[in-house]
């Protein structure tokens, strides 16, 4: 079988719109040409520690660059100092394959760059010639970036060519985000003696932030001041007013980058820089289009609602991971979150012990687990393979050319391995970071347990009721989630059982608390015996018990109460106690497809237990 060709891509912040669109384009174009694409991603240093940054930066140590036809880099997406320099040094030590930088980057690489100067020049002319504006302000991106400097130069040139003065009063340096919106509004509303007609922003997020800030001051866009952005992010298409912006031709960039790699490998002469222009998309914010699409606003509301839910899920992953003790339970939970996050096939590759030099990744990796959406088991693997392959041949050779996203799994600067995602355009890549961080938390927790073995026993005891040896309320709630993740919705029934000891106060008052404890233990033991192995039984407080049965055999659920009382009567009759030991039972049996309402089903079981308790009390008075 011929060796599959590979291209490596290095970028940061994979959840951003440009990065996602670039990957979609790469998959459509490069994979159709027979390339496997490996995207090596880091999440940068946003509000993080130096040790975390080191763990992220080590993503450059994963690949063996001699395996690749070429490398594509997006250096303006990196947020770690020195990342581009270290990456280029690493590549050149291992291979002489072509390196292509997209948007900007070192002049030592081939570059596919956007004509920032010419495009902003045309945007400025749009205001000058099409709208007749002369009082135009400009909000730049950080001037440490080459593209920001080029865009600013284009604005200045267009204004100068129109015979207009360009002063510091009409320009402010922004941050490519919304944090400078207030400062920009303060400055621009004073410019031109308070008669500013238009503002050009060097990206969409700054434009959207400025629109929001102006609206809070009663300034209308575009009626009072026209505004434009740059980059055409999806949020700008769904805001009011919709944002006039520049669409970057991502597909054209992709085609050029791949062509450069192929032509260099053929020995052809290729220019070091390829320059591409974009299109101005005229929407409502500049005054060209006065009709907004209401469907866009409904989509935006749905988008923001889904975003909130997804943030909550991401937060809960880390909490759920640390609540579990064993590696098997942690991996089962991660497998469950694969469906929750709507991820495609996902591979966890862990380091083995044969470390070499200063590389935190071992030369031989182990495919430890493979997770798939809507698959509840068979996720455990144990396949060793050379790290340079990224994934075992058993995985790569059985699939068509594909795009994989590789993300380090590390706690601070302690590296455990990496996770590889099979990417498709329907994935929300914002989940990749919390998913990988959740795995890192799991393995750091296991590492600490191994170092402090007593901690395992302490953690277990924290979930156990000391009187009965059953789980306590905390253990019940934790293990309920784990048990439900293992159920088969198509074939299994679940019984929620509420059990309460009757006449405990009478036993305590008449025979003493030691006899009351004995009665509690007796009922707990019988309940545990009645539900069988592999199910949950807990004392949640006082004389109250909860239990869960899962089985595809519905007769087990139907006959549970009868079998419980039969066992109770048999055992109590042999005890010879002067008091009666009795418990009231409530049961609610449902198909496991309804598990998302678990605690509602438990409440129904509680109600049925109280009804049984009332009938028992009436029968004994």
Coordinates of C-alpha atoms in Angstrom, one line a residue:
X1 CA 0.0 0.0 0.0
X2 CA 1.4 3.4 -1.0
X3 CA 2.4 5.7 1.8
X4 CA -0.3 8.3 2.5
X5 CA 0.9 11.9 2.0
X6 CA 0.7 14.3 4.9
X7 CA 0.5 18.0 5.5
X8 CA 1.0 19.6 9.0
X9 CA -0.8 22.8 10.0
X10 CA 0.1 24.8 13.1
X11 CA -2.4 27.3 14.4
X12 CA -3.8 28.7 17.7
X13 CA -7.3 29.2 19.1
X14 CA -9.0 26.7 16.9
X15 CA -12.5 27.9 17.9
X16 CA -12.1 31.2 16.0
X17 CA -14.1 31.6 12.8
X18 CA -11.2 32.0 10.4
X19 CA -9.4 28.9 11.7
X20 CA -12.6 26.8 11.4
X21 CA -13.3 28.0 7.9
X22 CA -9.6 27.3 6.9
X23 CA -9.9 23.7 8.2
X24 CA -13.1 23.1 6.3
X25 CA -11.4 24.4 3.2
X26 CA -8.3 22.3 3.8
X27 CA -10.4 19.2 4.3
X28 CA -12.3 19.8 1.1
X29 CA -9.3 20.6 -1.1
X30 CA -6.2 18.8 0.4
X31 CA -8.0 15.6 1.5
X32 CA -9.5 15.3 -2.0
X33 CA -6.0 15.3 -3.3
X34 CA -5.1 12.3 -1.1
X35 CA -3.4 14.2 1.8
X36 CA -4.0 13.4 5.5
X37 CA -4.1 16.8 7.3
X38 CA -2.8 17.0 10.9
X39 CA -3.7 20.3 12.6
X40 CA -1.5 21.0 15.7
X41 CA -3.3 23.4 17.9
X42 CA -2.5 25.4 21.0
X43 CA -4.8 27.6 23.1
X44 CA -2.3 30.2 24.0
X45 CA -1.6 32.1 27.2
X46 CA -4.9 33.9 27.8
X47 CA -5.1 34.4 31.6
X48 CA -2.8 31.4 32.1
X49 CA 0.4 30.6 33.9
X50 CA 3.9 30.3 32.5
X51 CA 3.9 26.5 33.2
X52 CA 0.6 26.1 31.2
X53 CA 2.1 28.0 28.3
X54 CA 5.1 25.6 28.3
X55 CA 2.7 22.7 28.1
X56 CA 0.8 24.3 25.2
X57 CA 4.0 25.3 23.3
X58 CA 5.2 21.7 23.4
X59 CA 2.7 20.9 20.7
X60 CA 5.6 21.6 18.3
X61 CA 7.4 18.5 19.7
X62 CA 4.7 16.0 18.7
X63 CA 5.3 15.6 14.9
X64 CA 8.2 14.1 13.1
X65 CA 8.5 16.7 10.4
X66 CA 10.4 14.4 8.0
X67 CA 7.0 12.6 7.6
X68 CA 5.4 15.6 6.0
X69 CA 5.2 17.0 2.4
X70 CA 5.0 20.4 3.8
X71 CA 4.0 22.6 6.8
X72 CA 1.5 25.4 6.9
X73 CA 1.7 28.0 9.7
X74 CA -0.7 30.7 10.9
X75 CA 1.7 32.7 13.2
X76 CA -0.7 35.5 13.9
X77 CA -2.9 33.0 15.7
X78 CA -0.2 32.1 18.2
X79 CA -0.4 33.7 21.6
X80 CA 2.8 32.3 23.1
X81 CA 6.0 34.3 22.9
X82 CA 8.6 32.8 20.6
X83 CA 6.3 30.1 19.2
X84 CA 6.9 30.8 15.5
X85 CA 10.7 31.0 16.0
X86 CA 10.9 27.7 17.9
X87 CA 8.6 26.0 15.4
X88 CA 10.8 27.0 12.4
X89 CA 13.9 25.9 14.2
X90 CA 12.4 22.6 15.0
X91 CA 11.2 22.0 11.4
X92 CA 14.6 23.0 9.8
X93 CA 16.4 20.6 12.1
X94 CA 14.4 17.6 10.9
X95 CA 13.6 18.3 7.2
X96 CA 13.8 20.7 4.3
X97 CA 10.1 20.5 3.4
X98 CA 8.4 23.7 2.3
X99 CA 6.9 25.9 5.0
X100 CA 4.1 28.2 4.0
X101 CA 2.8 31.0 6.3
X102 CA -0.7 32.2 5.9
X103 CA -1.7 35.9 6.4
X104 CA 1.8 36.9 7.7
X105 CA 4.9 35.3 9.1
X106 CA 8.7 35.1 8.8
X107 CA 10.2 36.1 5.5
X108 CA 12.2 32.8 5.7
X109 CA 9.0 31.0 4.7
X110 CA 6.8 31.1 1.7
X111 CA 3.9 33.4 2.4
X112 CA 0.3 33.6 1.3
X113 CA -0.7 37.1 2.5
X114 CA -3.8 39.2 2.3
X115 CA -3.6 42.6 0.6
X116 CA -4.5 44.5 3.8
X117 CA -3.2 47.8 2.4
X118 CA -5.2 47.6 -0.8
X119 CA -8.4 46.4 0.7
X120 CA -8.6 49.1 3.4
X121 CA -7.7 51.6 0.7
X122 CA -10.8 50.5 -1.2
X123 CA -13.0 50.4 1.9
X124 CA -12.0 54.0 2.6
X125 CA -12.7 55.0 -1.0
X126 CA -16.2 53.4 -0.6
X127 CA -16.9 56.0 2.1
X128 CA -15.2 58.8 0.2
X129 CA -16.7 58.2 -3.2
X130 CA -19.9 56.2 -2.8
X131 CA -21.2 58.0 0.3
X132 CA -19.4 61.3 -0.1
X133 CA -18.1 61.2 3.5
X134 CA -15.0 63.2 4.4
X135 CA -15.0 63.0 8.2
X136 CA -13.8 59.5 8.6
X137 CA -12.0 58.0 11.7
X138 CA -10.1 54.7 11.9
X139 CA -9.7 52.1 14.7
X140 CA -6.6 50.0 14.1
X141 CA -5.6 46.6 15.4
X142 CA -2.5 46.2 17.6
X143 CA 0.3 47.9 15.7
X144 CA 2.7 45.2 16.8
X145 CA 1.0 43.1 14.0
X146 CA 2.1 43.4 10.4
X147 CA -1.5 43.2 9.1
X148 CA -2.6 46.1 11.4
X149 CA 0.2 48.3 10.2
X150 CA -0.6 47.5 6.6
X151 CA -4.3 48.3 7.1
X152 CA -3.6 51.6 8.8
X153 CA -1.2 52.5 5.9
X154 CA -4.0 51.8 3.4
X155 CA -6.4 54.1 5.3
X156 CA -3.9 56.9 5.5
X157 CA -3.0 56.6 1.8
X158 CA -6.6 56.8 0.7
X159 CA -7.3 59.8 2.8
X160 CA -4.2 61.6 1.7
X161 CA -4.9 60.8 -2.0
X162 CA -8.3 62.4 -1.5
X163 CA -6.6 65.6 -0.2
X164 CA -7.8 65.0 3.4
X165 CA -5.6 65.6 6.5
X166 CA -4.8 62.5 8.7
X167 CA -4.1 63.4 12.3
X168 CA -3.8 61.4 15.5
X169 CA -7.2 62.8 16.5
X170 CA -9.0 60.5 14.1
X171 CA -7.0 57.3 14.8
X172 CA -7.0 55.0 17.8
X173 CA -5.1 51.7 18.3
X174 CA -7.5 48.9 19.3
X175 CA -6.9 45.3 20.4
X176 CA -8.9 43.2 17.8
X177 CA -11.6 42.8 20.5
X178 CA -14.2 45.0 22.3
X179 CA -12.2 46.2 25.3
X180 CA -11.2 49.6 23.7
X181 CA -14.8 50.4 22.6
X182 CA -15.4 53.1 25.2
X183 CA -12.1 54.8 24.6
X184 CA -12.7 54.8 20.8
X185 CA -16.2 56.3 21.3
X186 CA -14.9 59.0 23.6
X187 CA -12.2 60.0 21.0
X188 CA -14.3 59.7 17.8
X189 CA -17.3 61.6 19.1
X190 CA -15.0 64.5 19.7
X191 CA -13.2 64.3 16.4
X192 CA -14.1 66.7 13.6
X193 CA -15.6 69.0 16.2
X194 CA -18.2 66.3 17.0
X195 CA -19.2 65.8 13.3
X196 CA -17.7 62.3 12.6
X197 CA -19.5 60.7 9.7
X198 CA -17.9 57.3 9.5
X199 CA -15.6 54.9 11.3
X200 CA -13.5 52.1 9.7
X201 CA -12.5 49.3 12.1
X202 CA -9.7 46.9 11.4
X203 CA -11.8 43.9 12.4
X204 CA -15.4 43.0 13.0
X205 CA -15.2 42.5 16.8
X206 CA -13.9 46.1 17.3
X207 CA -16.7 47.3 15.0
X208 CA -19.4 45.4 16.9
X209 CA -18.1 46.6 20.2
X210 CA -18.1 50.2 19.0
X211 CA -21.7 49.9 17.6
X212 CA -22.8 48.6 21.1
X213 CA -21.0 51.5 22.8
X214 CA -22.4 54.1 20.5
X215 CA -25.9 52.7 20.9
X216 CA -25.6 53.1 24.7
X217 CA -25.0 56.8 24.1
X218 CA -27.9 57.2 21.8
X219 CA -25.8 57.3 18.6
X220 CA -27.4 55.4 15.8
X221 CA -25.6 53.3 13.2
X222 CA -25.7 54.1 10.3
X223 CA -28.1 57.0 10.6
X224 CA -25.7 59.1 12.7
X225 CA -22.4 57.4 12.1
X226 CA -21.6 54.7 9.5
X227 CA -19.3 51.8 10.6
X228 CA -17.4 49.0 8.8
X229 CA -15.4 46.0 10.0
X230 CA -13.0 43.5 8.5
X231 CA -12.9 39.6 8.4
X232 CA -16.6 38.8 8.1
X233 CA -17.1 36.8 11.3
X234 CA -20.4 35.0 11.7
X235 CA -21.5 37.2 14.6
X236 CA -21.3 40.3 12.4
X237 CA -23.7 38.7 10.0
X238 CA -26.3 38.3 12.7
X239 CA -26.1 41.6 14.6
X240 CA -28.2 44.7 14.2
X241 CA -27.3 46.4 12.0
X242 CA -25.6 43.7 9.9
X243 CA -22.0 44.6 9.5
X244 CA -20.4 45.9 6.3
X245 CA -17.1 44.1 6.2
X246 CA -14.3 42.5 4.1
X247 CA -14.6 38.8 3.2
X248 CA -11.2 37.1 3.3
X249 CA -10.9 34.5 0.4
X250 CA -10.0 31.5 2.5
X251 CA -10.5 29.0 -0.2
X252 CA -8.1 30.9 -2.5
X253 CA -5.5 31.0 0.4
X254 CA -5.9 27.3 0.8
X255 CA -5.4 26.5 -2.8
X256 CA -2.3 28.7 -3.0
X257 CA -0.8 27.2 0.1
X258 CA -1.2 23.6 -1.2
X259 CA 0.0 24.6 -4.7
X260 CA 3.1 26.1 -3.2
X261 CA 3.9 22.9 -1.3
X262 CA 3.3 20.7 -4.4
X263 CA 5.3 22.9 -6.8
X264 CA 8.3 23.3 -4.5
X265 CA 8.4 19.5 -4.0
X266 CA 8.4 19.1 -7.8
X267 CA 11.4 21.4 -8.0
X268 CA 9.6 24.3 -9.6
X269 CA 10.5 27.9 -8.9
X270 CA 7.9 29.6 -6.6
X271 CA 7.8 33.2 -5.5
X272 CA 8.3 33.7 -1.8
X273 CA 5.1 35.8 -1.4
X274 CA 1.7 35.4 -3.0
X275 CA -0.7 38.3 -2.4
X276 CA -4.5 37.9 -2.4
X277 CA -7.3 40.5 -2.3
X278 CA -10.7 40.3 -0.7
X279 CA -14.2 41.5 -1.4
X280 CA -16.1 44.3 0.4
X281 CA -19.5 43.0 1.5
X282 CA -21.8 46.0 1.8
X283 CA -24.5 45.5 4.5
X284 CA -26.5 47.8 6.8
X285 CA -23.9 49.3 9.0
X286 CA -22.5 51.6 6.3
X287 CA -25.9 52.6 5.0
X288 CA -25.8 50.6 1.7
X289 CA -28.5 48.2 2.7
X290 CA -31.4 49.4 4.8
X291 CA -33.2 46.0 5.2
X292 CA -32.0 43.6 7.9
X293 CA -33.1 39.9 7.7
X294 CA -35.2 39.1 10.9
X295 CA -34.3 35.4 10.4
X296 CA -30.6 36.4 11.2
X297 CA -31.7 37.8 14.5
X298 CA -33.6 34.6 15.5
X299 CA -30.5 32.6 14.5
X300 CA -28.3 34.8 16.6
X301 CA -30.6 34.4 19.7
X302 CA -30.4 30.6 19.2
X303 CA -26.7 30.8 18.7
X304 CA -26.2 32.7 22.0
X305 CA -28.6 30.3 23.9
X306 CA -26.7 27.3 22.7
X307 CA -23.4 29.0 23.5
X308 CA -24.5 29.5 27.2
X309 CA -25.6 25.8 27.5
X310 CA -22.3 24.7 26.0
X311 CA -20.3 26.8 28.4
X312 CA -22.1 25.2 31.3
X313 CA -21.4 21.7 29.9
X314 CA -17.7 22.6 29.5
X315 CA -17.5 23.7 33.2
X316 CA -19.3 20.6 34.4
X317 CA -17.0 18.2 32.6
X318 CA -14.1 19.1 34.9
X319 CA -16.2 18.8 38.0
X320 CA -17.7 15.4 36.9
X321 CA -14.2 14.1 36.1
X322 CA -12.8 14.8 39.5
X323 CA -15.8 13.3 41.3
X324 CA -14.8 9.8 40.0
X325 CA -12.0 7.6 41.3
X326 CA -11.0 4.9 38.9
X327 CA -9.5 5.4 35.4
X328 CA -12.3 3.2 33.9
X329 CA -15.0 5.4 35.4
X330 CA -13.2 8.6 34.2
X331 CA -12.8 7.3 30.7
X332 CA -16.5 6.2 30.6
X333 CA -17.5 9.7 31.6
X334 CA -15.3 11.2 28.9
X335 CA -16.8 8.8 26.4
X336 CA -20.3 10.0 27.5
X337 CA -19.2 13.6 26.9
X338 CA -18.2 12.8 23.4
X339 CA -21.9 12.5 22.5
X340 CA -22.8 15.5 24.6
X341 CA -20.3 17.7 22.8
X342 CA -21.3 16.1 19.5
X343 CA -17.8 15.1 18.7
X344 CA -16.8 12.6 16.0
X345 CA -14.3 9.8 16.5
X346 CA -11.7 10.9 19.1
X347 CA -8.4 9.2 20.0
X348 CA -6.6 9.5 23.3
X349 CA -2.8 8.8 22.8
X350 CA -0.7 8.6 26.0
X351 CA 3.0 8.7 26.4
X352 CA 5.0 5.6 27.3
X353 CA 8.2 5.5 29.3
X354 CA 10.8 5.6 26.6
X355 CA 11.5 9.4 26.8
X356 CA 14.3 10.9 24.7
X357 CA 16.2 14.1 25.1
X358 CA 14.1 17.0 26.4
X359 CA 10.9 16.0 24.4
X360 CA 8.0 15.6 26.8
X361 CA 6.4 13.1 24.3
X362 CA 7.8 9.6 24.2
X363 CA 9.0 8.1 20.9
X364 CA 6.4 5.4 21.2
X365 CA 2.9 6.4 22.0
X366 CA -0.1 4.3 23.1
X367 CA -3.6 4.6 21.6
X368 CA -5.2 4.2 25.0
X369 CA -8.8 4.9 24.2
X370 CA -11.0 5.7 21.2
X371 CA -14.3 7.5 21.8
X372 CA -17.1 7.8 19.4
X373 CA -20.4 9.7 19.3
X374 CA -23.4 7.6 20.4
X375 CA -21.2 4.5 21.3
X376 CA -21.4 3.5 24.9
X377 CA -18.7 0.9 25.1
X378 CA -15.7 -0.6 23.2
X379 CA -13.8 2.6 23.7
X380 CA -10.8 1.0 25.4
X381 CA -7.7 0.4 23.1
X382 CA -4.1 -0.6 23.7
X383 CA -2.1 -0.1 20.5
X384 CA 1.5 1.1 20.6
X385 CA 2.8 3.0 17.6
X386 CA 5.7 5.4 16.7
X387 CA 4.8 9.0 17.7
X388 CA 5.8 10.3 14.2
X389 CA 2.7 8.6 12.7
X390 CA 0.4 10.5 15.1
X391 CA -2.1 7.6 15.0
X392 CA -1.6 3.9 14.5
X393 CA -1.7 2.5 11.0
X394 CA -4.7 0.4 12.1
X395 CA -6.6 3.7 12.4
X396 CA -5.3 5.7 9.4
X397 CA -5.3 3.0 6.8
X398 CA -8.9 2.0 7.2
X399 CA -10.1 5.5 6.6
X400 CA -10.2 7.8 3.6
X401 CA -7.8 10.9 3.7
X402 CA -9.0 13.0 6.6
X403 CA -8.3 16.0 8.8
X404 CA -7.3 15.4 12.4
X405 CA -6.9 18.1 15.1
X406 CA -4.1 17.3 17.6
X407 CA -4.3 19.0 21.0
X408 CA -1.8 18.4 23.9
X409 CA -3.1 16.8 27.1
X410 CA -1.2 18.3 29.9
X411 CA -1.5 19.7 33.5
X412 CA 0.6 22.8 33.6
X413 CA 3.8 21.7 32.1
X414 CA 3.3 18.0 32.9
X415 CA 2.5 16.2 29.7
X416 CA 0.4 13.0 29.5
X417 CA -0.1 12.8 25.8
X418 CA -2.4 14.2 23.2
X419 CA -5.9 13.8 21.9
X420 CA -6.7 13.6 18.2
X421 CA -10.1 14.6 16.9
X422 CA -11.5 13.6 13.5
X423 CA -12.8 16.9 12.4
X424 CA -16.0 17.7 10.6
X425 CA -17.6 21.1 10.0
X426 CA -20.5 20.4 12.3
X427 CA -18.3 20.1 15.3
X428 CA -18.1 23.1 17.6
X429 CA -14.4 23.3 18.1
X430 CA -14.8 25.4 21.2
X431 CA -15.3 22.1 23.0
X432 CA -11.9 20.8 22.1
X433 CA -10.1 22.8 24.8
X434 CA -12.3 21.8 27.8
X435 CA -12.5 18.2 26.5
X436 CA -8.7 18.0 26.4
X437 CA -8.4 19.8 29.7
X438 CA -10.9 17.4 31.3
X439 CA -8.7 14.4 30.2
X440 CA -5.7 16.2 31.7
X441 CA -7.5 16.7 35.0
X442 CA -8.4 13.0 35.0
X443 CA -4.8 11.8 34.6
X444 CA -3.4 14.3 37.0
X445 CA -6.0 13.1 39.5
X446 CA -4.9 9.5 38.9
X447 CA -1.3 10.6 39.2
X448 CA -2.0 12.2 42.6
X449 CA -3.9 9.1 43.8
X450 CA -0.9 6.9 42.9
X451 CA 1.5 9.2 44.7
X452 CA -0.8 9.5 47.7
X453 CA -2.4 6.0 47.8
X454 CA -4.2 6.8 51.1
X455 CA -6.1 9.4 49.3
X456 CA -8.0 6.7 47.3
X457 CA -9.3 5.1 50.5
X458 CA -10.2 8.5 52.0
X459 CA -12.1 9.4 48.8
X460 CA -14.0 6.1 48.8
X461 CA -14.9 6.4 52.5
X462 CA -16.2 9.9 51.8
X463 CA -18.9 8.2 49.7
X464 CA -19.8 5.4 52.2
X465 CA -22.3 5.4 55.0
X466 CA -20.4 4.0 58.0
X467 CA -23.4 2.4 59.7
X468 CA -24.6 0.2 56.8
X469 CA -21.6 0.1 54.5
X470 CA -23.9 1.3 51.7
X471 CA -23.3 4.4 49.6
X472 CA -24.3 7.7 51.2
X473 CA -26.2 10.5 49.5
X474 CA -23.0 11.9 47.8
X475 CA -22.1 8.4 46.6
X476 CA -25.6 7.8 45.3
X477 CA -25.7 11.0 43.3
X478 CA -22.2 10.5 41.9
X479 CA -22.7 6.8 40.9
X480 CA -26.1 7.5 39.5
X481 CA -24.5 9.5 36.7
X482 CA -21.9 6.8 36.0
X483 CA -24.5 4.0 36.0
X484 CA -26.8 5.9 33.6
X485 CA -23.9 6.4 31.2
X486 CA -23.6 2.6 30.8
X487 CA -27.3 1.9 30.2
X488 CA -28.6 0.8 26.8
X489 CA -31.5 3.1 26.0
X490 CA -33.0 0.7 23.4
X491 CA -33.2 -2.4 25.7
X492 CA -33.0 -1.5 29.4
X493 CA -35.5 -0.5 32.0
X494 CA -34.6 1.4 35.1
X495 CA -36.3 1.2 38.5
X496 CA -36.0 4.1 40.9
X497 CA -36.7 2.8 44.4
X498 CA -37.4 4.7 47.6
X499 CA -37.4 2.8 50.9
X500 CA -38.2 4.0 54.4
X501 CA -38.0 2.1 57.6
X502 CA -41.2 2.1 59.6
X503 CA -41.5 2.7 63.3
X504 CA -37.8 3.6 63.9
X505 CA -38.7 6.1 66.6
X506 CA -40.7 3.5 68.5
X507 CA -37.7 1.1 68.3
X508 CA -35.3 3.7 69.5
X509 CA -37.5 4.9 72.3
X510 CA -38.5 1.5 73.6
X511 CA -35.4 -0.7 72.9
X512 CA -32.6 1.8 72.5
X513 CA -30.7 3.3 69.6
X514 CA -28.4 0.3 69.2
X515 CA -31.5 -1.7 68.3
X516 CA -32.6 1.1 66.0
X517 CA -29.2 0.9 64.3
X518 CA -29.6 -2.9 64.0
X519 CA -33.0 -2.4 62.3
X520 CA -31.5 0.1 59.8
X521 CA -28.6 -2.3 59.0
X522 CA -31.0 -5.2 58.5
X523 CA -33.2 -3.3 56.0
X524 CA -30.2 -1.9 54.2
X525 CA -28.7 -5.4 53.8
X526 CA -32.0 -6.9 52.5
X527 CA -32.4 -4.0 50.1
X528 CA -28.8 -4.4 48.8
X529 CA -29.4 -8.2 48.4
X530 CA -32.7 -7.7 46.6
X531 CA -31.4 -5.3 43.9
X532 CA -28.5 -7.6 42.9
X533 CA -24.9 -6.8 41.9
X534 CA -24.0 -3.9 39.6
X535 CA -26.8 -1.7 40.8
X536 CA -26.9 1.2 43.3
X537 CA -28.1 1.1 46.9
X538 CA -27.6 4.0 49.3
X539 CA -28.6 5.2 52.7
X540 CA -29.3 8.8 52.1
X541 CA -30.0 9.7 55.8
X542 CA -31.7 8.5 58.9
X543 CA -34.0 5.6 58.0
X544 CA -34.2 6.5 54.3
X545 CA -32.8 4.5 51.4
X546 CA -32.6 4.9 47.6
X547 CA -31.8 2.1 45.1
X548 CA -31.6 1.8 41.4
X549 CA -32.0 -1.3 39.3
X550 CA -31.1 -1.5 35.6
X551 CA -32.1 -4.6 33.6
X552 CA -33.6 -5.5 30.2
X553 CA -35.6 -8.2 32.0
X554 CA -38.8 -6.3 33.0
X555 CA -39.9 -9.2 35.3
X556 CA -37.1 -8.2 37.7
X557 CA -38.7 -4.8 38.0
X558 CA -42.3 -6.0 38.2
X559 CA -41.5 -8.6 41.0
X560 CA -39.1 -6.5 43.0
X561 CA -41.5 -5.4 45.8
X562 CA -42.9 -8.9 46.2
X563 CA -39.3 -10.4 46.4
X564 CA -38.2 -7.7 48.9
X565 CA -41.0 -8.3 51.3
X566 CA -40.6 -12.1 51.0
X567 CA -36.9 -11.8 51.9
X568 CA -37.7 -9.4 54.7
X569 CA -40.3 -11.6 56.3
X570 CA -38.1 -14.7 56.0
X571 CA -35.1 -13.0 57.7
X572 CA -37.1 -11.1 60.4
X573 CA -39.0 -14.3 61.4
X574 CA -35.6 -15.9 62.3
X575 CA -34.3 -13.0 64.3
X576 CA -36.6 -13.4 67.2
X577 CA -36.8 -9.7 68.0
X578 CA -39.5 -8.3 70.3
X579 CA -40.2 -5.6 67.7
X580 CA -41.3 -5.7 64.1
X581 CA -38.8 -4.6 61.4
X582 CA -40.8 -3.3 58.4
X583 CA -40.1 -0.9 55.5
X584 CA -42.3 0.9 53.0
X585 CA -41.3 0.8 49.4
X586 CA -42.1 3.0 46.4
X587 CA -40.9 2.1 42.9
X588 CA -41.0 3.9 39.5
X589 CA -39.9 1.9 36.5
X590 CA -39.2 3.6 33.2
X591 CA -37.3 3.0 29.9
X592 CA -33.8 4.4 30.1
X593 CA -34.4 6.8 27.3
X594 CA -36.0 9.0 29.9
X595 CA -32.9 9.1 32.1
X596 CA -32.4 12.8 31.7
X597 CA -35.2 13.2 34.2
X598 CA -33.7 10.9 36.8
X599 CA -34.4 12.9 39.8
X600 CA -38.0 13.6 38.7
X601 CA -38.5 9.8 38.5
X602 CA -36.9 9.5 42.0
X603 CA -39.5 12.0 43.3
X604 CA -42.3 9.8 41.9
X605 CA -40.8 6.8 43.7
X606 CA -40.8 8.9 46.9
X607 CA -44.5 9.7 46.5
X608 CA -45.4 6.1 46.1
X609 CA -43.3 5.2 49.1
X610 CA -45.3 7.7 51.2
X611 CA -48.5 6.2 49.9
X612 CA -47.3 2.7 51.0
X613 CA -46.2 4.1 54.3
X614 CA -49.7 5.6 54.9
X615 CA -51.4 2.3 54.1
X616 CA -49.1 0.4 56.4
X617 CA -49.7 2.8 59.2
X618 CA -53.5 2.5 58.7
X619 CA -53.3 -1.3 58.7
X620 CA -51.5 -1.4 62.1
X621 CA -53.7 1.1 64.0

